[in-house]
Amino acid sequence: MFRKKLIIKYTDILEKKDAEDMFKKIPDNFPKYFLSIPKTIFNPKLKKFIPYARTIKTCPGFINLYKRSLLITSPFDIYIELGDDKIISSTAGQTNFKIADIHSEEQFLKYIPNNKKYKFIIKINLPFFIDTNISLSMNPSYYHFNDLNVLPGILPFNYKGDIHFFIPIEKEKNQIYIKKGDPLFLLTPLCEKKINLKFKKYNNTYKPSLTFSTLKKYILKNIII
């Protein structure tokens, strides 16, 4: 059996430590407030902790999510100014990295019935590529309450390419400001085996597809019967 691997190939605008700092493992991926939560609830009238009144500190659903996930954080300060139907400006630290694009509404937003909440969807690009032999689930880290409504998805086990994520933009929203180190989303391996996480400098050997679609290559089989 081949060993499970997840290789992060970071681009020239990052140093290796910058890339490593983007990927937080347990316990560094927990929300900061989690450390201050006791295991049981304090009763102010009795002036003591009640042993049967438990908090999220003993919730296996919460703990397992972060035990099995990498928290991806922002590699740089990001500021995006949003108009009614376009991105006015976008900046990633003091780099010239193209951080954001508009995701065409023709791809799916225009087909959402009675959409009165969102004006468009933006794609946020990240300065690294992955090489893996495991499927990866991308999901919002809701417990961080960071107001980033990241759309979820699953990367297949044979995916080798760049990483980006999508955010639906509410009609009244006019800016996105993300600081270096802020949580972006969770990357959860869909397997039960131990995984080797490695970081390498990106070597531009990417070969573009010769067809318009690569869906057949990356689509996964159904497993629910």
Coordinates of N, CA and C in Angstrom, one line a residue:
M1 N 0.8 -1.2 0.0 CA 0.0 0.0 0.0 C 0.9 1.3 0.0
F2 N 0.5 2.2 -0.8 CA 1.2 3.5 -0.8 C 0.9 4.3 0.4
R3 N 1.9 5.0 0.9 CA 1.7 5.8 2.1 C 0.8 7.0 1.7
K4 N -0.1 7.4 2.6 CA -0.9 8.6 2.3 C -0.1 9.9 2.4
K5 N -0.2 10.8 1.5 CA 0.6 12.0 1.5 C -0.2 13.2 1.1
L6 N 0.2 14.3 1.6 CA -0.3 15.6 1.3 C 0.9 16.5 1.2
I7 N 1.3 16.9 -0.1 CA 2.4 17.8 -0.3 C 1.9 19.1 -0.7
I8 N 2.4 20.1 0.0 CA 2.1 21.5 -0.3 C 3.3 22.1 -1.0
K9 N 3.0 22.6 -2.2 CA 4.0 23.2 -3.1 C 3.8 24.7 -3.1
Y10 N 4.6 25.5 -2.4 CA 4.4 26.9 -2.2 C 5.1 27.7 -3.3
T11 N 4.6 28.8 -3.7 CA 5.2 29.6 -4.8 C 6.3 30.6 -4.2
D12 N 6.9 31.3 -5.1 CA 8.1 32.1 -4.8 C 7.8 33.3 -3.9
I13 N 6.5 33.7 -3.7 CA 6.2 34.8 -2.8 C 6.2 34.4 -1.4
L14 N 6.3 33.1 -1.1 CA 6.3 32.5 0.2 C 7.6 31.9 0.5
E15 N 8.0 32.0 1.8 CA 9.1 31.2 2.3 C 8.5 29.9 2.9
K16 N 9.3 28.9 3.2 CA 8.8 27.6 3.7 C 8.1 27.8 5.0
K17 N 8.6 28.7 5.9 CA 7.9 28.9 7.1 C 6.6 29.6 6.9
D18 N 6.5 30.5 6.0 CA 5.2 31.1 5.7 C 4.1 30.1 5.3
A19 N 4.6 29.1 4.4 CA 3.7 28.0 4.0 C 3.3 27.2 5.2
E20 N 4.3 26.8 6.0 CA 4.0 25.9 7.2 C 3.0 26.6 8.1
D21 N 3.2 27.9 8.3 CA 2.3 28.7 9.2 C 0.9 28.8 8.7
M22 N 0.7 28.6 7.4 CA -0.7 28.6 6.9 C -1.5 27.4 7.3
F23 N -0.9 26.3 7.6 CA -1.5 25.0 7.9 C -1.4 24.7 9.4
K24 N -2.5 24.9 10.1 CA -2.6 24.7 11.5 C -3.1 23.3 11.9
K25 N -2.3 22.5 12.6 CA -2.8 21.2 13.1 C -3.3 21.4 14.6
I26 N -4.0 20.4 15.1 CA -4.4 20.4 16.5 C -3.2 20.5 17.4
P27 N -3.1 21.3 18.4 CA -4.2 22.1 19.0 C -4.2 23.5 18.4
D28 N -3.3 23.9 17.5 CA -3.2 25.2 17.0 C -4.4 25.6 16.1
N29 N -5.2 24.6 15.6 CA -6.3 25.0 14.8 C -7.6 25.3 15.5
F30 N -7.6 25.0 16.8 CA -8.8 25.4 17.6 C -9.0 26.9 17.6
P31 N -10.3 27.3 17.7 CA -10.5 28.7 18.0 C -9.9 29.2 19.3
K32 N -9.4 30.4 19.3 CA -8.6 30.8 20.5 C -9.5 30.8 21.8
Y33 N -10.8 31.1 21.6 CA -11.7 31.1 22.8 C -11.9 29.7 23.4
F34 N -11.6 28.7 22.6 CA -11.8 27.3 23.1 C -11.0 27.0 24.3
L35 N -9.8 27.5 24.4 CA -8.9 27.3 25.5 C -9.5 27.8 26.9
S36 N -10.3 28.8 26.8 CA -10.9 29.4 28.0 C -12.2 28.7 28.5
I37 N -12.7 27.8 27.7 CA -13.9 27.1 28.1 C -13.7 26.0 29.1
P38 N -14.3 26.0 30.2 CA -14.2 24.8 31.2 C -14.9 23.6 30.6
K39 N -14.6 22.4 31.2 CA -15.3 21.2 30.7 C -16.7 21.1 31.2
T40 N -17.0 21.8 32.4 CA -18.3 21.7 32.9 C -18.8 23.2 33.2
I41 N -20.1 23.3 33.3 CA -20.7 24.7 33.4 C -20.7 25.1 34.9
F42 N -20.4 26.3 35.1 CA -20.4 26.9 36.5 C -21.7 27.4 36.9
N43 N -22.2 27.0 38.0 CA -23.5 27.4 38.5 C -23.3 28.6 39.5
P44 N -23.6 29.8 39.2 CA -23.3 31.0 40.1 C -24.1 30.9 41.4
K45 N -25.3 30.3 41.4 CA -26.0 30.2 42.7 C -25.4 29.2 43.6
L46 N -24.9 28.1 43.1 CA -24.3 27.1 43.9 C -22.8 27.4 44.1
K47 N -22.3 28.3 43.3 CA -20.9 28.7 43.3 C -19.9 27.5 43.1
K48 N -20.3 26.6 42.1 CA -19.4 25.5 41.8 C -19.8 25.0 40.4
F49 N -18.8 24.2 39.9 CA -19.0 23.6 38.6 C -19.9 22.3 38.8
I50 N -20.8 22.1 37.9 CA -21.7 21.0 37.9 C -21.1 19.9 37.0
P51 N -20.8 18.7 37.5 CA -20.1 17.7 36.8 C -20.9 17.1 35.6
Y52 N -22.2 17.2 35.7 CA -23.0 16.6 34.6 C -23.4 17.6 33.5
A53 N -23.2 18.9 33.8 CA -23.5 20.0 32.9 C -22.3 20.3 32.0
R54 N -22.1 19.6 30.9 CA -20.9 19.7 30.1 C -21.0 20.8 29.1
T55 N -19.8 21.2 28.6 CA -19.7 22.2 27.6 C -19.1 21.6 26.3
I56 N -18.9 22.4 25.3 CA -18.4 21.9 24.0 C -17.0 21.3 24.2
K57 N -16.3 21.6 25.3 CA -15.0 21.0 25.6 C -15.0 19.5 25.6
T58 N -16.2 18.9 25.8 CA -16.3 17.4 25.9 C -17.2 16.9 24.7
C59 N -17.3 17.7 23.7 CA -18.1 17.3 22.5 C -17.2 16.6 21.5
P60 N -17.5 15.3 21.2 CA -16.6 14.6 20.3 C -16.8 15.1 18.9
G61 N -17.9 15.5 18.5 CA -18.1 16.1 17.1 C -17.2 17.2 16.9
F62 N -17.1 18.2 17.8 CA -16.3 19.3 17.7 C -14.8 19.0 17.7
I63 N -14.4 18.2 18.7 CA -13.0 17.8 18.9 C -12.5 17.0 17.7
N64 N -13.3 16.0 17.2 CA -12.9 15.2 16.1 C -12.7 16.0 14.8
L65 N -13.6 17.0 14.7 CA -13.5 17.9 13.5 C -12.1 18.5 13.4
Y66 N -11.6 19.0 14.5 CA -10.3 19.7 14.5 C -9.1 18.7 14.6
K67 N -9.3 17.5 15.3 CA -8.3 16.5 15.3 C -8.0 16.0 13.9
R68 N -9.0 16.0 13.0 CA -8.9 15.4 11.7 C -8.7 16.4 10.6
S69 N -8.6 17.7 11.0 CA -8.6 18.8 10.0 C -7.4 19.7 10.1
L70 N -7.0 20.2 9.0 CA -6.0 21.3 8.9 C -6.8 22.6 8.8
L71 N -6.5 23.6 9.6 CA -7.0 24.9 9.4 C -6.1 25.7 8.5
I72 N -6.7 26.2 7.4 CA -5.9 27.0 6.4 C -6.1 28.4 6.8
T73 N -5.0 29.1 7.0 CA -5.0 30.5 7.4 C -4.4 31.4 6.3
S74 N -4.7 32.7 6.4 CA -4.3 33.6 5.3 C -2.8 33.8 5.3
P75 N -2.1 33.7 4.2 CA -0.7 33.9 4.2 C -0.3 35.4 4.1
F76 N -1.2 36.2 3.9 CA -0.9 37.7 3.9 C -2.2 38.5 4.2
D77 N -2.0 39.8 4.5 CA -3.1 40.7 4.6 C -3.8 40.8 3.3
I78 N -5.1 40.7 3.3 CA -6.0 40.8 2.1 C -7.0 41.9 2.3
Y79 N -7.1 42.8 1.3 CA -8.1 43.8 1.3 C -8.8 43.8 -0.1
I80 N -10.1 43.6 -0.1 CA -10.8 43.6 -1.4 C -11.9 44.6 -1.3
E81 N -12.0 45.6 -2.2 CA -13.0 46.6 -2.3 C -14.1 46.1 -3.3
L82 N -15.3 46.1 -2.9 CA -16.4 45.5 -3.7 C -17.4 46.6 -4.2
G83 N -17.7 46.5 -5.5 CA -18.8 47.4 -6.0 C -20.1 46.6 -6.1
D84 N -21.0 47.2 -6.8 CA -22.3 46.5 -7.0 C -22.3 45.3 -7.9
D85 N -21.4 45.4 -8.8 CA -21.3 44.2 -9.8 C -19.8 43.9 -10.2
K86 N -18.9 44.3 -9.4 CA -17.5 44.1 -9.7 C -16.6 44.2 -8.5
I87 N -15.3 43.7 -8.7 CA -14.3 44.0 -7.7 C -13.6 45.3 -8.1
I88 N -13.6 46.3 -7.2 CA -13.0 47.6 -7.5 C -11.5 47.5 -7.4
S89 N -11.0 46.9 -6.3 CA -9.6 46.7 -6.1 C -9.4 45.5 -5.2
S90 N -8.2 44.9 -5.3 CA -7.8 43.8 -4.5 C -6.3 43.8 -4.2
T91 N -5.9 43.6 -3.0 CA -4.5 43.7 -2.6 C -4.2 42.5 -1.7
A92 N -3.0 41.9 -1.9 CA -2.5 40.9 -1.0 C -1.1 41.3 -0.5
G93 N -1.1 41.9 0.7 CA 0.1 42.4 1.3 C 0.7 43.4 0.4
Q94 N 2.0 43.3 0.2 CA 2.7 44.2 -0.7 C 3.2 43.4 -1.9
T95 N 2.4 42.4 -2.3 CA 2.8 41.6 -3.4 C 1.9 42.0 -4.6
N96 N 2.2 41.5 -5.8 CA 1.4 41.7 -7.0 C 0.6 40.4 -7.3
F97 N 0.4 39.6 -6.3 CA -0.4 38.3 -6.5 C -1.8 38.7 -6.7
K98 N -2.4 38.0 -7.7 CA -3.8 38.3 -8.1 C -4.7 37.5 -7.1
I99 N -5.2 38.1 -6.1 CA -5.8 37.4 -5.0 C -7.3 37.1 -5.3
A100 N -8.0 37.9 -6.1 CA -9.4 37.7 -6.3 C -9.9 37.8 -7.7
D101 N -11.0 37.1 -8.0 CA -11.7 37.2 -9.3 C -13.2 37.1 -9.0
I102 N -13.9 37.6 -10.0 CA -15.4 37.4 -9.9 C -15.7 36.1 -10.6
H103 N -16.6 35.3 -9.9 CA -17.0 34.0 -10.4 C -18.3 34.3 -11.2
S104 N -18.3 34.1 -12.5 CA -19.4 34.4 -13.3 C -20.7 33.9 -12.8
E105 N -21.7 34.8 -12.8 CA -23.0 34.3 -12.3 C -23.7 33.3 -13.3
E106 N -23.2 33.2 -14.5 CA -23.7 32.2 -15.4 C -23.3 30.8 -15.0
Q107 N -22.3 30.7 -14.1 CA -21.9 29.4 -13.7 C -22.9 28.7 -12.8
F108 N -23.5 29.5 -11.9 CA -24.6 28.9 -11.1 C -25.5 30.0 -10.4
L109 N -24.9 31.1 -10.0 CA -25.7 32.1 -9.2 C -27.0 32.5 -9.8
K110 N -27.0 32.8 -11.1 CA -28.2 33.2 -11.7 C -29.4 32.2 -11.7
Y111 N -29.0 31.0 -11.4 CA -30.1 29.9 -11.4 C -30.6 29.7 -10.0
I112 N -30.1 30.4 -9.0 CA -30.7 30.2 -7.7 C -32.0 30.9 -7.6
P113 N -33.1 30.2 -7.3 CA -34.5 30.8 -7.3 C -34.6 31.9 -6.2
N114 N -35.2 33.0 -6.6 CA -35.5 34.1 -5.7 C -34.3 34.6 -4.9
N115 N -33.1 34.7 -5.6 CA -31.9 35.2 -4.9 C -32.0 36.7 -4.8
K116 N -32.2 37.1 -3.5 CA -32.2 38.6 -3.2 C -31.1 38.9 -2.3
K117 N -30.3 37.9 -1.9 CA -29.3 38.2 -0.8 C -27.9 38.4 -1.4
Y118 N -27.5 37.8 -2.5 CA -26.2 37.8 -3.0 C -26.1 38.5 -4.3
K119 N -25.0 39.4 -4.5 CA -24.8 40.1 -5.7 C -23.9 39.4 -6.6
F120 N -22.9 38.7 -6.1 CA -22.0 37.9 -6.9 C -21.2 37.0 -6.0
I121 N -20.4 36.1 -6.6 CA -19.5 35.2 -5.9 C -18.0 35.6 -6.3
I122 N -17.1 35.6 -5.3 CA -15.7 35.8 -5.7 C -14.9 34.6 -5.4
K123 N -13.9 34.4 -6.2 CA -12.9 33.4 -6.0 C -11.6 34.0 -5.4
I124 N -11.2 33.4 -4.3 CA -10.0 33.8 -3.6 C -8.9 32.8 -4.0
N125 N -7.8 33.3 -4.6 CA -6.7 32.4 -5.0 C -5.6 32.4 -3.9
L126 N -5.0 31.3 -3.7 CA -3.9 31.1 -2.7 C -2.6 30.7 -3.4
P127 N -1.5 31.1 -2.8 CA -0.2 30.9 -3.5 C 0.5 29.6 -3.2
F128 N -0.3 28.5 -3.4 CA 0.3 27.2 -3.3 C -0.5 26.2 -4.1
F129 N 0.1 25.0 -4.4 CA -0.5 23.9 -5.1 C -0.4 22.7 -4.2
I130 N -1.3 21.7 -4.5 CA -1.2 20.5 -3.7 C -1.0 19.3 -4.6
D131 N -0.3 18.3 -4.0 CA -0.1 17.0 -4.6 C -0.5 16.0 -3.6
T132 N -1.5 15.2 -3.8 CA -2.0 14.3 -2.8 C -2.5 13.0 -3.4
N133 N -2.7 12.0 -2.6 CA -3.3 10.8 -3.0 C -4.5 10.4 -2.1
I134 N -5.0 11.5 -1.5 CA -6.2 11.3 -0.6 C -7.3 12.4 -1.0
S135 N -8.5 12.1 -0.8 CA -9.6 13.1 -1.1 C -9.6 14.0 0.1
L136 N -9.9 15.3 -0.2 CA -9.9 16.3 0.8 C -11.2 17.1 0.8
S137 N -11.8 17.3 2.0 CA -13.0 18.1 2.1 C -12.6 19.5 2.5
M138 N -13.1 20.5 1.7 CA -12.9 21.9 2.1 C -14.2 22.4 2.6
N139 N -14.2 23.0 3.9 CA -15.4 23.5 4.5 C -15.1 24.7 5.3
P140 N -16.1 25.5 5.6 CA -15.9 26.7 6.4 C -15.6 26.2 7.9
S141 N -14.8 27.0 8.6 CA -14.5 26.7 10.0 C -15.5 27.6 10.8
Y142 N -16.7 27.1 10.8 CA -17.8 27.9 11.4 C -17.5 28.3 12.9
Y143 N -16.8 27.5 13.6 CA -16.6 27.7 15.0 C -15.7 28.9 15.2
H144 N -15.0 29.4 14.2 CA -14.2 30.6 14.3 C -15.0 31.9 14.2
F145 N -16.3 31.8 13.7 CA -17.2 32.9 13.6 C -16.5 34.1 13.0
N146 N -15.9 33.9 11.8 CA -15.1 35.0 11.2 C -15.8 35.6 10.0
D147 N -17.1 35.3 9.8 CA -17.9 36.0 8.8 C -17.4 35.7 7.4
L148 N -16.7 34.6 7.2 CA -16.3 34.1 5.8 C -17.2 32.9 5.5
N149 N -18.2 33.1 4.6 CA -19.1 32.0 4.3 C -18.5 31.2 3.1
V150 N -17.5 30.5 3.4 CA -16.8 29.7 2.3 C -17.7 28.6 1.8
L151 N -17.8 28.5 0.5 CA -18.6 27.4 -0.1 C -17.8 26.1 0.0
P152 N -18.4 25.0 0.4 CA -17.7 23.7 0.5 C -17.5 23.0 -0.8
G153 N -16.6 22.0 -0.7 CA -16.4 21.1 -1.8 C -15.4 20.0 -1.4
I154 N -15.2 19.0 -2.3 CA -14.3 17.9 -2.1 C -13.3 17.8 -3.3
L155 N -12.0 17.8 -2.9 CA -11.0 17.6 -3.9 C -10.7 16.1 -4.0
P156 N -10.6 15.5 -5.2 CA -10.4 14.1 -5.3 C -9.0 13.6 -5.0
F157 N -8.8 12.4 -4.8 CA -7.5 11.8 -4.4 C -6.4 12.0 -5.4
N158 N -6.8 12.2 -6.7 CA -5.8 12.4 -7.7 C -5.6 13.8 -8.1
Y159 N -6.1 14.8 -7.3 CA -6.0 16.2 -7.7 C -4.6 16.7 -7.5
K160 N -4.1 17.3 -8.5 CA -2.8 18.0 -8.4 C -2.9 19.4 -9.0
G161 N -3.0 20.4 -8.2 CA -3.3 21.7 -8.8 C -3.3 22.8 -7.8
D162 N -3.7 24.0 -8.2 CA -3.7 25.2 -7.3 C -5.0 25.1 -6.4
I163 N -4.9 25.9 -5.4 CA -6.0 25.9 -4.4 C -6.7 27.3 -4.4
H164 N -8.0 27.3 -4.4 CA -8.7 28.6 -4.3 C -10.1 28.2 -3.6
F165 N -10.8 29.2 -3.2 CA -12.1 29.0 -2.6 C -13.0 30.1 -2.9
F166 N -14.3 29.9 -2.7 CA -15.3 30.8 -3.2 C -16.2 31.3 -2.0
I167 N -16.5 32.6 -2.1 CA -17.3 33.3 -1.1 C -18.5 34.0 -1.8
P168 N -19.7 33.7 -1.4 CA -20.9 34.5 -1.9 C -20.9 35.9 -1.2
I169 N -21.1 36.9 -2.0 CA -21.0 38.3 -1.4 C -22.5 38.8 -1.3
E170 N -22.8 39.2 -0.1 CA -24.1 39.8 0.2 C -24.2 41.2 -0.5
K171 N -25.4 41.6 -0.9 CA -25.6 42.9 -1.6 C -25.1 44.1 -0.9
E172 N -25.2 44.1 0.4 CA -24.8 45.3 1.2 C -23.3 45.3 1.5
K173 N -22.6 44.2 1.2 CA -21.2 44.1 1.6 C -20.3 44.9 0.6
N174 N -19.4 45.7 1.1 CA -18.6 46.5 0.2 C -17.1 46.3 0.4
Q175 N -16.7 45.4 1.3 CA -15.3 45.2 1.5 C -15.1 43.8 2.2
I176 N -13.9 43.3 1.9 CA -13.4 42.1 2.7 C -12.0 42.4 3.2
Y177 N -11.8 42.3 4.5 CA -10.5 42.6 5.1 C -10.1 41.4 5.9
I178 N -9.1 40.7 5.5 CA -8.5 39.5 6.1 C -7.1 39.8 6.5
K179 N -6.8 39.6 7.8 CA -5.4 39.8 8.2 C -4.6 38.5 8.1
K180 N -3.3 38.7 7.9 CA -2.4 37.5 7.9 C -2.6 36.6 9.1
G181 N -2.8 35.4 8.9 CA -3.0 34.4 10.0 C -4.5 34.2 10.3
D182 N -5.4 35.0 9.7 CA -6.8 34.8 10.0 C -7.3 33.4 9.4
P183 N -8.2 32.8 10.1 CA -8.7 31.5 9.5 C -9.5 31.7 8.2
L184 N -9.3 30.8 7.3 CA -10.0 30.8 6.0 C -11.0 29.6 5.9
F185 N -10.5 28.4 6.0 CA -11.3 27.2 5.9 C -10.6 26.0 6.5
L186 N -11.4 24.9 6.6 CA -10.8 23.6 7.0 C -10.6 22.7 5.8
L187 N -9.5 22.0 5.9 CA -9.1 21.0 4.9 C -9.1 19.7 5.6
T188 N -10.0 18.8 5.4 CA -10.2 17.5 6.1 C -9.9 16.3 5.2
P189 N -8.9 15.6 5.5 CA -8.6 14.3 4.7 C -9.7 13.3 4.9
L190 N -10.2 12.7 3.9 CA -11.3 11.7 4.0 C -10.7 10.3 3.9
C191 N -10.0 9.9 5.0 CA -9.4 8.6 5.1 C -9.1 8.3 6.6
E192 N -8.8 7.1 6.9 CA -8.5 6.7 8.3 C -7.0 6.4 8.5
K193 N -6.2 6.6 7.5 CA -4.8 6.4 7.6 C -4.0 7.6 8.0
K194 N -2.8 7.4 8.6 CA -2.0 8.6 9.0 C -1.4 9.2 7.7
I195 N -1.2 10.5 7.7 CA -0.8 11.2 6.5 C 0.5 12.0 6.7
N196 N 1.3 11.9 5.7 CA 2.5 12.7 5.7 C 2.3 14.0 5.1
L197 N 2.5 15.1 5.9 CA 2.3 16.4 5.4 C 3.7 17.0 5.2
K198 N 4.0 17.4 3.9 CA 5.3 17.9 3.5 C 5.1 19.3 2.8
F199 N 6.2 20.0 2.8 CA 6.2 21.3 2.1 C 7.4 21.4 1.2
K200 N 7.2 21.8 0.0 CA 8.2 21.9 -1.0 C 8.0 23.2 -1.8
K201 N 9.1 23.7 -2.3 CA 9.1 24.8 -3.2 C 8.5 24.4 -4.6
Y202 N 7.6 25.2 -5.1 CA 6.9 24.9 -6.3 C 7.8 25.0 -7.5
N203 N 7.8 23.9 -8.3 CA 8.6 23.8 -9.5 C 7.6 23.8 -10.6
N204 N 7.6 24.8 -11.5 CA 6.6 25.0 -12.5 C 6.7 24.0 -13.6
T205 N 6.2 22.8 -13.3 CA 6.1 21.7 -14.3 C 4.7 21.4 -14.7
Y206 N 3.8 22.4 -14.4 CA 2.4 22.2 -14.7 C 2.1 22.0 -16.2
K207 N 1.3 21.0 -16.5 CA 0.9 20.7 -17.9 C -0.6 21.0 -18.1
P208 N -0.9 22.0 -18.9 CA -2.4 22.3 -19.0 C -3.1 21.2 -19.7
S209 N -4.4 21.1 -19.4 CA -5.3 20.1 -20.1 C -5.5 20.5 -21.5
L210 N -5.6 19.5 -22.4 CA -5.8 19.7 -23.8 C -7.3 19.7 -24.1
T211 N -8.1 19.5 -23.1 CA -9.6 19.6 -23.4 C -10.2 20.7 -22.5
F212 N -11.4 21.1 -22.8 CA -12.0 22.2 -22.1 C -12.4 21.7 -20.7
S213 N -12.8 20.5 -20.5 CA -13.2 20.0 -19.2 C -12.3 18.8 -18.7
T214 N -12.1 18.8 -17.4 CA -11.4 17.8 -16.7 C -12.3 17.0 -15.7
L215 N -13.6 17.2 -15.8 CA -14.5 16.7 -14.8 C -14.4 15.2 -14.7
K216 N -14.3 14.5 -15.9 CA -14.3 13.0 -15.8 C -13.1 12.5 -15.1
K217 N -12.0 13.2 -15.2 CA -10.7 12.8 -14.5 C -10.8 12.9 -13.0
Y218 N -11.6 13.9 -12.5 CA -11.6 14.2 -11.1 C -12.9 13.8 -10.3
I219 N -13.9 13.3 -11.0 CA -15.1 13.0 -10.3 C -14.9 11.7 -9.5
L220 N -15.5 11.7 -8.3 CA -15.4 10.5 -7.5 C -16.6 9.6 -7.7
K221 N -16.4 8.3 -7.3 CA -17.5 7.3 -7.3 C -18.5 7.5 -6.2
N222 N -19.8 7.2 -6.4 CA -20.7 7.2 -5.3 C -20.4 6.1 -4.3
I223 N -20.5 6.4 -3.0 CA -20.2 5.4 -2.0 C -21.5 5.2 -1.1
I224 N -22.5 5.9 -1.3 CA -23.8 5.7 -0.5 C -24.7 4.9 -1.3
I225 N -25.2 3.8 -0.8 CA -26.1 2.9 -1.6 C -27.3 2.5 -0.7

